[in-house]
PDB file of C-alpha atoms in Angstrom:
ATOM      1  CA  MET A  19      51.828 -55.604  21.017  1.00  0.00           C
ATOM      2  CA  SER A  20      54.555 -56.149  23.536  1.00  0.00           C
ATOM      3  CA  THR A  21      58.224 -55.492  23.306  1.00  0.00           C
ATOM      4  CA  LEU A  22      58.842 -58.635  25.256  1.00  0.00           C
ATOM      5  CA  PRO A  23      57.978 -62.224  23.805  1.00  0.00           C
ATOM      6  CA  PRO A  24      55.175 -64.323  25.385  1.00  0.00           C
ATOM      7  CA  GLY A  25      56.161 -65.902  28.604  1.00  0.00           C
ATOM      8  CA  ALA A  26      58.179 -62.948  29.704  1.00  0.00           C
ATOM      9  CA  VAL A  27      57.371 -61.455  33.220  1.00  0.00           C
ATOM     10  CA  PRO A  28      58.179 -57.619  32.828  1.00  0.00           C
ATOM     11  CA  TRP A  29      59.263 -57.008  36.544  1.00  0.00           C
ATOM     12  CA  VAL A  30      61.504 -60.069  36.288  1.00  0.00           C
ATOM     13  CA  HIS A  31      62.854 -58.672  33.020  1.00  0.00           C
ATOM     14  CA  ASP A  32      63.647 -55.338  34.562  1.00  0.00           C
ATOM     15  CA  PHE A  33      65.160 -56.751  37.556  1.00  0.00           C
ATOM     16  CA  GLY A  34      67.393 -58.949  35.479  1.00  0.00           C
ATOM     17  CA  ARG A  35      68.569 -56.012  33.389  1.00  0.00           C
ATOM     18  CA  TRP A  36      69.562 -53.940  36.530  1.00  0.00           C
ATOM     19  CA  LEU A  37      71.322 -57.100  37.988  1.00  0.00           C
ATOM     20  CA  ALA A  38      73.186 -57.478  34.772  1.00  0.00           C
ATOM     21  CA  THR A  39      74.597 -53.891  34.945  1.00  0.00           C
ATOM     22  CA  TRP A  40      76.409 -54.913  38.179  1.00  0.00           C
ATOM     23  CA  LEU A  41      77.020 -58.661  37.913  1.00  0.00           C
ATOM     24  CA  HIS A  42      80.511 -58.608  36.245  1.00  0.00           C
ATOM     25  CA  ARG A  43      82.015 -55.418  37.738  1.00  0.00           C
ATOM     26  CA  PRO A  44      83.832 -57.187  40.510  1.00  0.00           C
ATOM     27  CA  LEU A  45      85.576 -59.337  37.770  1.00  0.00           C
ATOM     28  CA  PHE A  46      85.985 -56.722  35.087  1.00  0.00           C
ATOM     29  CA  ARG A  47      86.868 -53.052  34.617  1.00  0.00           C
ATOM     30  CA  ILE A  48      83.825 -52.336  32.394  1.00  0.00           C
ATOM     31  CA  ARG A  49      84.179 -49.156  30.097  1.00  0.00           C
ATOM     32  CA  ILE A  50      81.163 -48.392  27.819  1.00  0.00           C
ATOM     33  CA  HIS A  51      81.815 -45.915  25.060  1.00  0.00           C
ATOM     34  CA  HIS A  52      79.123 -44.095  23.312  1.00  0.00           C
ATOM     35  CA  ARG A  53      76.019 -45.513  25.116  1.00  0.00           C
ATOM     36  CA  SER A  54      74.008 -42.487  23.890  1.00  0.00           C
ATOM     37  CA  ARG A  55      74.035 -43.954  20.450  1.00  0.00           C
ATOM     38  CA  VAL A  56      71.535 -46.652  21.557  1.00  0.00           C
ATOM     39  CA  PRO A  57      68.139 -45.543  20.091  1.00  0.00           C
ATOM     40  CA  ALA A  58      65.803 -44.847  22.956  1.00  0.00           C
ATOM     41  CA  THR A  59      62.704 -45.980  21.209  1.00  0.00           C
ATOM     42  CA  GLY A  60      61.724 -47.812  17.819  1.00  0.00           C
ATOM     43  CA  PRO A  61      62.670 -51.148  16.443  1.00  0.00           C
ATOM     44  CA  VAL A  62      66.411 -52.035  16.617  1.00  0.00           C
ATOM     45  CA  VAL A  63      68.511 -55.042  15.715  1.00  0.00           C
ATOM     46  CA  LEU A  64      71.622 -54.945  17.955  1.00  0.00           C
ATOM     47  CA  VAL A  65      74.396 -57.070  16.316  1.00  0.00           C
ATOM     48  CA  ALA A  66      77.533 -57.847  18.659  1.00  0.00           C
ATOM     49  CA  ASN A  67      80.724 -59.892  18.428  1.00  0.00           C
ATOM     50  CA  HIS A  68      80.889 -62.827  20.638  1.00  0.00           C
ATOM     51  CA  SER A  69      83.814 -64.065  22.606  1.00  0.00           C
ATOM     52  CA  SER A  70      82.657 -65.412  25.937  1.00  0.00           C
ATOM     53  CA  PHE A  71      79.251 -65.968  27.793  1.00  0.00           C
ATOM     54  CA  VAL A  72      79.974 -62.515  29.571  1.00  0.00           C
ATOM     55  CA  GLU A  73      79.094 -60.248  26.582  1.00  0.00           C
ATOM     56  CA  PRO A  74      75.287 -61.072  26.466  1.00  0.00           C
ATOM     57  CA  GLN A  75      74.785 -60.229  30.131  1.00  0.00           C
ATOM     58  CA  VAL A  76      76.943 -57.092  29.931  1.00  0.00           C
ATOM     59  CA  LEU A  77      74.993 -55.771  26.742  1.00  0.00           C
ATOM     60  CA  PHE A  78      71.712 -56.692  28.391  1.00  0.00           C
ATOM     61  CA  GLY A  79      72.205 -54.238  31.167  1.00  0.00           C
ATOM     62  CA  MET A  80      74.203 -51.718  28.991  1.00  0.00           C
ATOM     63  CA  VAL A  81      71.284 -50.778  26.637  1.00  0.00           C
ATOM     64  CA  ARG A  82      68.996 -49.025  29.291  1.00  0.00           C
ATOM     65  CA  ARG A  83      65.897 -50.194  27.536  1.00  0.00           C
ATOM     66  CA  ARG A  84      64.089 -53.579  27.360  1.00  0.00           C
ATOM     67  CA  ALA A  85      66.139 -55.950  25.284  1.00  0.00           C
ATOM     68  CA  VAL A  86      65.394 -59.408  23.903  1.00  0.00           C
ATOM     69  CA  PHE A  87      68.377 -61.514  23.028  1.00  0.00           C
ATOM     70  CA  LEU A  88      68.369 -64.731  20.806  1.00  0.00           C
ATOM     71  CA  VAL A  89      69.976 -67.445  23.143  1.00  0.00           C
ATOM     72  CA  LYS A  90      71.072 -70.930  22.135  1.00  0.00           C
ATOM     73  CA  ALA A  91      68.458 -73.544  23.012  1.00  0.00           C
ATOM     74  CA  GLU A  92      71.087 -75.626  24.744  1.00  0.00           C
ATOM     75  CA  LEU A  93      70.340 -73.159  27.883  1.00  0.00           C
ATOM     76  CA  SER A  94      66.633 -73.853  27.844  1.00  0.00           C
ATOM     77  CA  ARG A  95      66.910 -76.746  30.209  1.00  0.00           C
ATOM     78  CA  GLY A  96      65.837 -76.788  33.879  1.00  0.00           C
ATOM     79  CA  VAL A  97      65.779 -73.584  36.120  1.00  0.00           C
ATOM     80  CA  ALA A  98      68.078 -71.712  33.665  1.00  0.00           C
ATOM     81  CA  GLY A  99      65.494 -72.239  30.948  1.00  0.00           C
ATOM     82  CA  HIS A 100      62.764 -70.877  33.014  1.00  0.00           C
ATOM     83  CA  ALA A 101      64.859 -67.817  34.033  1.00  0.00           C
ATOM     84  CA  PHE A 102      65.676 -66.992  30.391  1.00  0.00           C
ATOM     85  CA  ARG A 103      62.020 -67.152  29.308  1.00  0.00           C
ATOM     86  CA  TRP A 104      60.844 -65.107  32.513  1.00  0.00           C
ATOM     87  CA  ILE A 105      63.307 -62.268  31.513  1.00  0.00           C
ATOM     88  CA  GLY A 106      62.154 -62.437  27.875  1.00  0.00           C
ATOM     89  CA  GLN A 107      65.025 -64.117  26.007  1.00  0.00           C
ATOM     90  CA  ILE A 108      64.165 -66.205  22.867  1.00  0.00           C
ATOM     91  CA  MET A 109      65.538 -69.656  22.678  1.00  0.00           C
ATOM     92  CA  VAL A 110      66.851 -70.562  19.269  1.00  0.00           C
ATOM     93  CA  ARG A 111      68.358 -74.086  17.898  1.00  0.00           C
ATOM     94  CA  ARG A 112      71.497 -73.612  16.206  1.00  0.00           C
ATOM     95  CA  GLY A 113      72.029 -75.088  12.886  1.00  0.00           C
ATOM     96  CA  ALA A 114      68.201 -75.670  12.424  1.00  0.00           C
ATOM     97  CA  ALA A 115      65.438 -73.980  10.386  1.00  0.00           C
ATOM     98  CA  ASP A 116      63.900 -72.591  13.679  1.00  0.00           C
ATOM     99  CA  ARG A 117      61.433 -70.244  12.271  1.00  0.00           C
ATOM    100  CA  GLY A 118      59.126 -69.993  15.465  1.00  0.00           C
ATOM    101  CA  PRO A 119      61.562 -68.124  17.634  1.00  0.00           C
ATOM    102  CA  LEU A 120      62.649 -65.751  14.715  1.00  0.00           C
ATOM    103  CA  MET A 121      58.844 -64.863  14.235  1.00  0.00           C
ATOM    104  CA  GLN A 122      58.685 -64.024  17.954  1.00  0.00           C
ATOM    105  CA  ALA A 123      61.686 -61.763  17.347  1.00  0.00           C
ATOM    106  CA  VAL A 124      59.760 -60.206  14.471  1.00  0.00           C
ATOM    107  CA  SER A 125      56.846 -59.512  16.610  1.00  0.00           C
ATOM    108  CA  VAL A 126      59.006 -57.793  19.232  1.00  0.00           C
ATOM    109  CA  LEU A 127      60.496 -55.493  16.562  1.00  0.00           C
ATOM    110  CA  ARG A 128      57.331 -54.770  14.997  1.00  0.00           C
ATOM    111  CA  ALA A 129      56.196 -53.638  18.298  1.00  0.00           C
ATOM    112  CA  GLY A 130      59.034 -51.191  18.663  1.00  0.00           C
ATOM    113  CA  GLY A 131      61.354 -53.411  20.685  1.00  0.00           C
ATOM    114  CA  LEU A 132      65.048 -54.214  20.541  1.00  0.00           C
ATOM    115  CA  VAL A 133      66.386 -57.704  19.598  1.00  0.00           C
ATOM    116  CA  GLY A 134      69.999 -58.500  20.095  1.00  0.00           C
ATOM    117  CA  ILE A 135      71.807 -61.115  17.988  1.00  0.00           C
ATOM    118  CA  PHE A 136      75.354 -62.396  17.757  1.00  0.00           C
ATOM    119  CA  PRO A 137      75.851 -62.934  14.050  1.00  0.00           C
ATOM    120  CA  GLU A 138      78.911 -65.188  14.240  1.00  0.00           C
ATOM    121  CA  GLY A 139      76.511 -67.697  15.620  1.00  0.00           C
ATOM    122  CA  THR A 140      79.174 -69.120  18.230  1.00  0.00           C
ATOM    123  CA  ARG A 141      81.874 -67.766  20.628  1.00  0.00           C
ATOM    124  CA  GLY A 142      85.255 -67.330  18.956  1.00  0.00           C
ATOM    125  CA  THR A 143      87.975 -64.693  18.823  1.00  0.00           C
ATOM    126  CA  GLY A 144      85.392 -62.010  18.118  1.00  0.00           C
ATOM    127  CA  ASP A 145      86.846 -60.753  14.977  1.00  0.00           C
ATOM    128  CA  VAL A 146      83.672 -61.259  12.982  1.00  0.00           C
ATOM    129  CA  ALA A 147      85.253 -63.180  10.112  1.00  0.00           C
ATOM    130  CA  HIS A 148      81.916 -64.617   9.052  1.00  0.00           C
ATOM    131  CA  ALA A 149      78.139 -63.903   9.916  1.00  0.00           C
ATOM    132  CA  GLU A 150      74.933 -65.899   9.676  1.00  0.00           C
ATOM    133  CA  GLN A 151      72.004 -64.252   8.078  1.00  0.00           C
ATOM    134  CA  GLY A 152      69.417 -63.920  10.812  1.00  0.00           C
ATOM    135  CA  ALA A 153      70.073 -60.269  11.474  1.00  0.00           C
ATOM    136  CA  ALA A 154      69.671 -59.311   7.783  1.00  0.00           C
ATOM    137  CA  TRP A 155      66.371 -61.529   7.664  1.00  0.00           C
ATOM    138  CA  LEU A 156      65.088 -59.634  10.798  1.00  0.00           C
ATOM    139  CA  VAL A 157      65.901 -56.244   9.260  1.00  0.00           C
ATOM    140  CA  ARG A 158      64.131 -57.326   5.897  1.00  0.00           C
ATOM    141  CA  MET A 159      60.986 -58.521   7.720  1.00  0.00           C
ATOM    142  CA  THR A 160      60.754 -55.386  10.023  1.00  0.00           C
ATOM    143  CA  GLY A 161      62.737 -52.462   8.666  1.00  0.00           C
ATOM    144  CA  ALA A 162      64.534 -52.248  11.946  1.00  0.00           C
ATOM    145  CA  VAL A 163      67.739 -50.078  12.401  1.00  0.00           C
ATOM    146  CA  VAL A 164      70.909 -51.941  12.778  1.00  0.00           C
ATOM    147  CA  LEU A 165      72.939 -51.055  15.837  1.00  0.00           C
ATOM    148  CA  PRO A 166      76.555 -52.637  15.788  1.00  0.00           C
ATOM    149  CA  VAL A 167      78.128 -53.006  19.002  1.00  0.00           C
ATOM    150  CA  ALA A 168      81.981 -54.289  19.699  1.00  0.00           C
ATOM    151  CA  THR A 169      83.266 -55.798  22.821  1.00  0.00           C
ATOM    152  CA  ARG A 170      86.801 -56.658  23.735  1.00  0.00           C
ATOM    153  CA  GLY A 171      88.343 -58.010  26.969  1.00  0.00           C
ATOM    154  CA  THR A 172      86.400 -61.114  27.496  1.00  0.00           C
ATOM    155  CA  TYR A 173      88.505 -63.478  25.222  1.00  0.00           C
ATOM    156  CA  ARG A 174      91.079 -65.482  26.800  1.00  0.00           C
ATOM    157  CA  PRO A 175      93.323 -67.553  24.386  1.00  0.00           C
ATOM    158  CA  PRO A 176      93.765 -71.266  25.222  1.00  0.00           C
ATOM    159  CA  GLY A 177      96.669 -71.830  27.850  1.00  0.00           C
ATOM    160  CA  THR A 178      96.743 -68.235  29.135  1.00  0.00           C
ATOM    161  CA  ARG A 179      95.963 -67.235  32.848  1.00  0.00           C
ATOM    162  CA  ARG A 180      93.148 -64.799  33.552  1.00  0.00           C
ATOM    163  CA  ARG A 181      94.323 -61.427  34.535  1.00  0.00           C
ATOM    164  CA  PHE A 182      92.959 -59.605  37.718  1.00  0.00           C
ATOM    165  CA  ARG A 183      90.019 -57.504  36.694  1.00  0.00           C
ATOM    166  CA  PRO A 184      90.948 -57.144  33.024  1.00  0.00           C
ATOM    167  CA  LYS A 185      89.433 -53.992  31.092  1.00  0.00           C
ATOM    168  CA  LEU A 186      86.062 -54.937  29.234  1.00  0.00           C
ATOM    169  CA  ASP A 187      85.356 -52.328  26.585  1.00  0.00           C
ATOM    170  CA  VAL A 188      82.040 -51.976  24.898  1.00  0.00           C
ATOM    171  CA  LEU A 189      81.914 -49.553  21.836  1.00  0.00           C
ATOM    172  CA  VAL A 190      78.518 -48.681  20.649  1.00  0.00           C
ATOM    173  CA  GLY A 191      78.569 -47.830  16.880  1.00  0.00           C
ATOM    174  CA  GLU A 192      76.360 -45.479  14.780  1.00  0.00           C
ATOM    175  CA  PRO A 193      72.924 -47.052  14.094  1.00  0.00           C
ATOM    176  CA  PHE A 194      72.355 -47.345  10.465  1.00  0.00           C
ATOM    177  CA  ARG A 195      69.514 -48.125   7.941  1.00  0.00           C
ATOM    178  CA  LEU A 196      69.873 -51.241   5.698  1.00  0.00           C
ATOM    179  CA  SER A 197      67.958 -52.054   2.580  1.00  0.00           C
ATOM    180  CA  VAL A 198      67.589 -55.776   2.227  1.00  0.00           C
ATOM    181  CA  GLN A 199      66.596 -56.887  -1.139  1.00  0.00           C
ATOM    182  CA  ARG A 200      64.464 -59.846  -2.067  1.00  0.00           C
ATOM    183  CA  GLY A 201      65.699 -63.526  -2.432  1.00  0.00           C
ATOM    184  CA  ARG A 202      68.854 -65.165  -1.147  1.00  0.00           C
ATOM    185  CA  THR A 203      71.135 -62.830  -3.022  1.00  0.00           C
ATOM    186  CA  GLY A 204      69.745 -59.929  -0.998  1.00  0.00           C
ATOM    187  CA  LEU A 205      70.248 -61.680   2.192  1.00  0.00           C
ATOM    188  CA  VAL A 206      73.805 -62.661   1.451  1.00  0.00           C
ATOM    189  CA  ALA A 207      74.661 -58.915   0.390  1.00  0.00           C
ATOM    190  CA  ALA A 208      73.019 -57.449   3.640  1.00  0.00           C
ATOM    191  CA  THR A 209      74.649 -60.038   5.691  1.00  0.00           C
ATOM    192  CA  GLU A 210      77.996 -59.057   4.394  1.00  0.00           C
ATOM    193  CA  ASP A 211      77.146 -55.308   4.885  1.00  0.00           C
ATOM    194  CA  ILE A 212      76.293 -56.067   8.411  1.00  0.00           C
ATOM    195  CA  ARG A 213      79.513 -58.275   9.117  1.00  0.00           C
ATOM    196  CA  LYS A 214      81.736 -55.569   7.799  1.00  0.00           C
ATOM    197  CA  HIS A 215      80.197 -52.670   9.756  1.00  0.00           C
ATOM    198  CA  LEU A 216      80.727 -54.892  12.900  1.00  0.00           C
ATOM    199  CA  ALA A 217      84.137 -55.951  12.030  1.00  0.00           C
ATOM    200  CA  ASP A 218      85.250 -52.444  11.243  1.00  0.00           C
ATOM    201  CA  LEU A 219      83.788 -51.453  14.662  1.00  0.00           C
ATOM    202  CA  VAL A 220      85.743 -54.131  16.508  1.00  0.00           C
ATOM    203  CA  ARG A 221      89.109 -53.105  14.745  1.00  0.00           C
ATOM    204  CA  GLU A 222      88.223 -49.529  15.761  1.00  0.00           C
ATOM    205  CA  LEU A 223      87.998 -50.636  19.269  1.00  0.00           C
ATOM    206  CA  ASP A 224      91.131 -52.586  19.031  1.00  0.00           C
ATOM    207  CA  GLU A 225      92.984 -49.335  18.111  1.00  0.00           C
ATOM    208  CA  GLN A 226      91.459 -47.557  20.937  1.00  0.00           C
ATOM    209  CA  ARG A 227      92.699 -50.186  23.490  1.00  0.00           C
ATOM    210  CA  ASN A 228      96.150 -50.314  21.964  1.00  0.00           C
ATOM    211  CA  ASP A 229      96.731 -46.530  22.200  1.00  0.00           C
TER     212      ASP A 229
END
């Protein structure tokens, strides 16, 4: 079994990940904290907050292992869509029961891969006030470790001007095991557990940035 989904081209994936490590450095002062917490092997569900299109690319390069992210299907058209598939990203339709892509993610995890997901479901302030159930479902299906990752520095409130090379901080939390019970009740409880871990990590990063 492959840690990349069908249609991915391994060398294109590896090149894209290398490119992602440098792509935004001219625009941001990127600071990554506790990168060593990323498990080097084994199935991992990475959950991160989401404020802009920048975070997925920064995290893709940050993890230093092959990583498959769930990407909104609106990006699947044209050349960009082919590029996402070649580098091994999984396209998901938001607000729809899209089981096929989720089963691709399950296959990647069962092969020992890393799957990244933004549980808020869409871009916002990144405070993780709510979360969708996809991450908890993947953990229940595969027994993967959960890795929370907080990012700050990409969100620009409406009406404000962009600063020159603002600090972009990435804080990798401690990976943790999560037992997801059967049924909808189990998913709801596990989703709240994931949300709380991630929201707490975001607050921790905010405190570090304000020191």
